[in-house]
GROMACS .gro file of C-alpha atoms in nm:
model
  195
    1MET     CA    1  41.975   4.449   0.575
    2THR     CA    2  42.090   4.593   0.878
    3SER     CA    3  42.153   4.915   0.929
    4ASN     CA    4  42.532   4.900   1.054
    5LEU     CA    5  42.769   4.718   0.767
    6MET     CA    6  43.095   4.645   0.906
    7PHE     CA    7  43.364   4.526   0.657
    8ASP     CA    8  43.688   4.373   0.675
    9LEU     CA    9  43.972   4.530   0.434
   10GLY     CA   10  44.220   4.286   0.282
   11GLY     CA   11  44.051   4.053   0.063
   12VAL     CA   12  43.693   4.243   0.061
   13ILE     CA   13  43.761   4.606  -0.001
   14MET     CA   14  44.155   4.592  -0.068
   15ASP     CA   15  44.283   4.325  -0.322
   16ILE     CA   16  44.567   4.157  -0.173
   17ASP     CA   17  44.820   3.899  -0.291
   18ARG     CA   18  45.000   3.690  -0.025
   19ASP     CA   19  45.258   3.546  -0.228
   20ARG     CA   20  45.382   3.851  -0.355
   21CYS     CA   21  45.452   3.962   0.003
   22VAL     CA   22  45.643   3.622   0.040
   23ARG     CA   23  45.856   3.658  -0.243
   24ALA     CA   24  45.976   4.009  -0.146
   25PHE     CA   25  46.100   3.859   0.176
   26GLN     CA   26  46.248   3.592   0.016
   27ASN     CA   27  46.427   3.817  -0.229
   28LEU     CA   28  46.572   3.998   0.094
   29GLY     CA   29  46.697   3.666   0.198
   30MET     CA   30  46.430   3.522   0.446
   31THR     CA   31  46.447   3.156   0.334
   32ASP     CA   32  46.141   3.045   0.576
   33ALA     CA   33  45.906   3.351   0.445
   34ASP     CA   34  45.653   3.160   0.355
   35SER     CA   35  45.573   2.988   0.694
   36PHE     CA   36  45.487   3.321   0.842
   37PHE     CA   37  45.189   3.431   0.612
   38ASP     CA   38  44.854   3.285   0.609
   39ALA     CA   39  44.588   3.428   0.394
   40TYR     CA   40  44.384   3.542   0.687
   41ARG     CA   41  44.646   3.550   0.994
   42GLN     CA   42  45.032   3.577   1.028
   43ARG     CA   43  45.253   3.424   1.248
   44GLY     CA   44  45.573   3.505   1.466
   45PRO     CA   45  45.690   3.876   1.441
   46PHE     CA   46  45.439   3.944   1.148
   47LEU     CA   47  45.158   3.837   1.406
   48GLN     CA   48  45.297   4.053   1.673
   49LEU     CA   49  45.279   4.361   1.445
   50GLU     CA   50  44.939   4.296   1.390
   51SER     CA   51  44.807   4.258   1.737
   52GLY     CA   52  45.010   4.564   1.849
   53GLU     CA   53  45.257   4.345   2.064
   54LEU     CA   54  45.583   4.499   1.865
   55ASP     CA   55  45.582   4.858   1.730
   56PRO     CA   56  45.701   4.922   1.408
   57ASP     CA   57  46.074   4.964   1.516
   58ALA     CA   58  46.071   4.636   1.713
   59PHE     CA   59  45.932   4.463   1.450
   60ARG     CA   60  46.207   4.542   1.197
   61ARG     CA   61  46.452   4.431   1.451
   62GLU     CA   62  46.295   4.105   1.471
   63ILE     CA   63  46.291   4.080   1.092
   64ARG     CA   64  46.676   4.140   1.068
   65LYS     CA   65  46.717   3.866   1.280
   66LEU     CA   66  46.555   3.644   0.991
   67ILE     CA   67  46.763   3.787   0.720
   68PRO     CA   68  47.127   3.698   0.671
   69LYS     CA   69  47.241   4.054   0.531
   70GLU     CA   70  47.192   4.398   0.611
   71VAL     CA   71  46.827   4.579   0.502
   72THR     CA   72  46.704   4.883   0.554
   73ASP     CA   73  46.360   4.997   0.723
   74GLY     CA   74  46.245   5.099   0.382
   75GLN     CA   75  46.330   4.755   0.212
   76ILE     CA   76  46.144   4.578   0.501
   77ASP     CA   77  45.845   4.824   0.494
   78ALA     CA   78  45.821   4.776   0.111
   79ALA     CA   79  45.820   4.382   0.113
   80LEU     CA   80  45.571   4.397   0.375
   81CYS     CA   81  45.341   4.620   0.191
   82GLU     CA   82  45.361   4.365  -0.134
   83PHE     CA   83  45.070   4.217   0.027
   84LEU     CA   84  44.888   4.462  -0.100
   85ILE     CA   85  44.746   4.541  -0.439
   86GLY     CA   86  44.522   4.815  -0.399
   87ILE     CA   87  44.156   4.932  -0.369
   88PRO     CA   88  43.962   4.935  -0.717
   89SER     CA   89  43.760   5.283  -0.737
   90HIS     CA   90  43.440   5.118  -0.776
   91ARG     CA   91  43.484   4.978  -0.392
   92LEU     CA   92  43.513   5.319  -0.285
   93ASP     CA   93  43.224   5.428  -0.474
   94THR     CA   94  43.018   5.151  -0.313
   95LEU     CA   95  43.115   5.253   0.008
   96ARG     CA   96  43.036   5.602  -0.021
   97ARG     CA   97  42.692   5.501  -0.196
   98LEU     CA   98  42.620   5.294   0.093
   99ARG     CA   99  42.669   5.588   0.344
  100ALA     CA  100  42.466   5.780   0.112
  101ASP     CA  101  42.191   5.543   0.119
  102GLY     CA  102  42.166   5.548   0.508
  103HIS     CA  103  42.377   5.267   0.626
  104LYS     CA  104  42.642   5.329   0.892
  105VAL     CA  105  42.962   5.164   0.742
  106TRP     CA  106  43.241   5.055   0.965
  107LEU     CA  107  43.593   4.905   0.922
  108LEU     CA  108  43.738   4.596   1.147
  109SER     CA  109  44.059   4.482   1.002
  110ASN     CA  110  44.385   4.265   1.123
  111ASN     CA  111  44.629   4.497   1.005
  112ASN     CA  112  44.967   4.666   1.105
  113PRO     CA  113  45.086   5.028   1.145
  114ILE     CA  114  45.336   5.013   0.889
  115MET     CA  115  45.078   4.920   0.582
  116TRP     CA  116  44.832   5.118   0.749
  117HIS     CA  117  45.020   5.450   0.719
  118ARG     CA  118  45.229   5.349   0.435
  119PHE     CA  119  44.983   5.203   0.186
  120ILE     CA  120  44.628   5.186   0.303
  121LEU     CA  121  44.550   5.546   0.431
  122PRO     CA  122  44.692   5.664   0.117
  123GLU     CA  123  44.469   5.445  -0.113
  124PHE     CA  124  44.168   5.587   0.038
  125THR     CA  125  44.273   5.933  -0.091
  126LYS     CA  126  44.275   5.830  -0.465
  127GLN     CA  127  43.951   5.991  -0.525
  128GLY     CA  128  44.043   6.331  -0.350
  129LEU     CA  129  43.901   6.223  -0.027
  130ASP     CA  130  44.009   6.018   0.279
  131ILE     CA  131  43.942   5.715   0.475
  132ASN     CA  132  43.653   5.921   0.649
  133ALA     CA  133  43.442   5.969   0.366
  134TYR     CA  134  43.398   5.612   0.337
  135PHE     CA  135  43.341   5.479   0.720
  136ASP     CA  136  43.188   5.597   1.012
  137GLY     CA  137  43.445   5.468   1.196
  138THR     CA  138  43.745   5.212   1.224
  139VAL     CA  139  43.902   4.926   1.413
  140THR     CA  140  44.248   4.798   1.335
  141SER     CA  141  44.387   4.490   1.519
  142PHE     CA  142  44.713   4.698   1.622
  143GLU     CA  143  44.513   4.977   1.773
  144ALA     CA  144  44.268   4.710   1.944
  145GLY     CA  145  44.566   4.514   2.084
  146MET     CA  146  44.393   4.182   1.928
  147CYS     CA  147  44.347   3.980   1.602
  148LYS     CA  148  44.044   3.853   1.442
  149PRO     CA  149  43.875   3.571   1.503
  150ASP     CA  150  43.922   3.658   1.889
  151SER     CA  151  43.597   3.742   1.989
  152ALA     CA  152  43.722   4.035   2.206
  153ILE     CA  153  43.793   4.232   1.864
  154TYR     CA  154  43.446   4.231   1.787
  155LEU     CA  155  43.324   4.314   2.113
  156TYR     CA  156  43.578   4.604   2.117
  157ALA     CA  157  43.449   4.736   1.766
  158LEU     CA  158  43.092   4.712   1.869
  159ASN     CA  159  43.153   4.911   2.201
  160LYS     CA  160  43.363   5.157   2.020
  161PHE     CA  161  43.115   5.222   1.729
  162GLY     CA  162  42.848   5.199   1.997
  163ILE     CA  163  42.606   4.943   1.797
  164SER     CA  164  42.438   4.630   1.875
  165ALA     CA  165  42.533   4.294   1.742
  166GLU     CA  166  42.200   4.225   1.644
  167GLU     CA  167  42.174   4.531   1.401
  168THR     CA  168  42.530   4.475   1.249
  169THR     CA  169  42.624   4.265   0.918
  170PHE     CA  170  42.993   4.177   0.900
  171PHE     CA  171  43.173   4.097   0.575
  172ASP     CA  172  43.479   3.882   0.539
  173ASP     CA  173  43.665   3.677   0.329
  174GLY     CA  174  43.764   3.435   0.600
  175ALA     CA  175  43.514   3.161   0.734
  176ALA     CA  176  43.681   3.154   1.091
  177ASN     CA  177  43.627   3.537   1.127
  178ILE     CA  178  43.269   3.523   0.991
  179ALA     CA  179  43.220   3.222   1.257
  180ALA     CA  180  43.353   3.455   1.520
  181ALA     CA  181  43.136   3.715   1.438
  182GLU     CA  182  42.801   3.497   1.440
  183ALA     CA  183  42.893   3.344   1.748
  184LEU     CA  184  42.820   3.681   1.909
  185GLY     CA  185  42.479   3.734   1.719
  186ILE     CA  186  42.654   3.932   1.415
  187LYS     CA  187  42.532   3.849   1.097
  188GLY     CA  188  42.810   3.709   0.878
  189VAL     CA  189  42.862   3.737   0.490
  190LEU     CA  190  43.143   3.530   0.362
  191THR     CA  191  43.269   3.751   0.046
  192ASN     CA  192  43.582   3.749  -0.151
  193GLY     CA  193  43.530   4.131  -0.259
  194LEU     CA  194  43.284   4.390  -0.212
  195ASN     CA  195  43.120   4.477  -0.563
   0.00000   0.00000   0.00000
């Protein structure tokens, strides 16, 4: 096994449920909510939030255009976070064990700042630690300004982490994301959850 282990978050480390998020936005009055969500890549303002093109306030303004009634920032944020279920404790244990065994452990995630700050970072504190106890470094799409499977985000991550493609294994639940990583010489592992 290579010494650099890079993980996707949703569907690999964190359990997710796209349909919960769709229902939450439908309950707010967004009739076409289903058309914006894909298991691996979002569309419209949701993709713009993930790619860093929209900040949270601009995203909420765009969402309000799609909902025929008044909704609060909190309602929008809560509906968005319905995509996330949580991180099982055994996966946190596995990440720490991998690091203790001498592996460098990295995170590369298509993500947005609302879910990141409101739900994801707190999930990593469940064992009294923080995200830095589990990863040597992180790259999120909203920080990088690009999303998987764009090859540029993998190059951005390799450069930020100071690691080589040949010494890195990437774990993701999306075949297109794995293919993009492998095209750059990164070993890809398609998985639906870290054991």
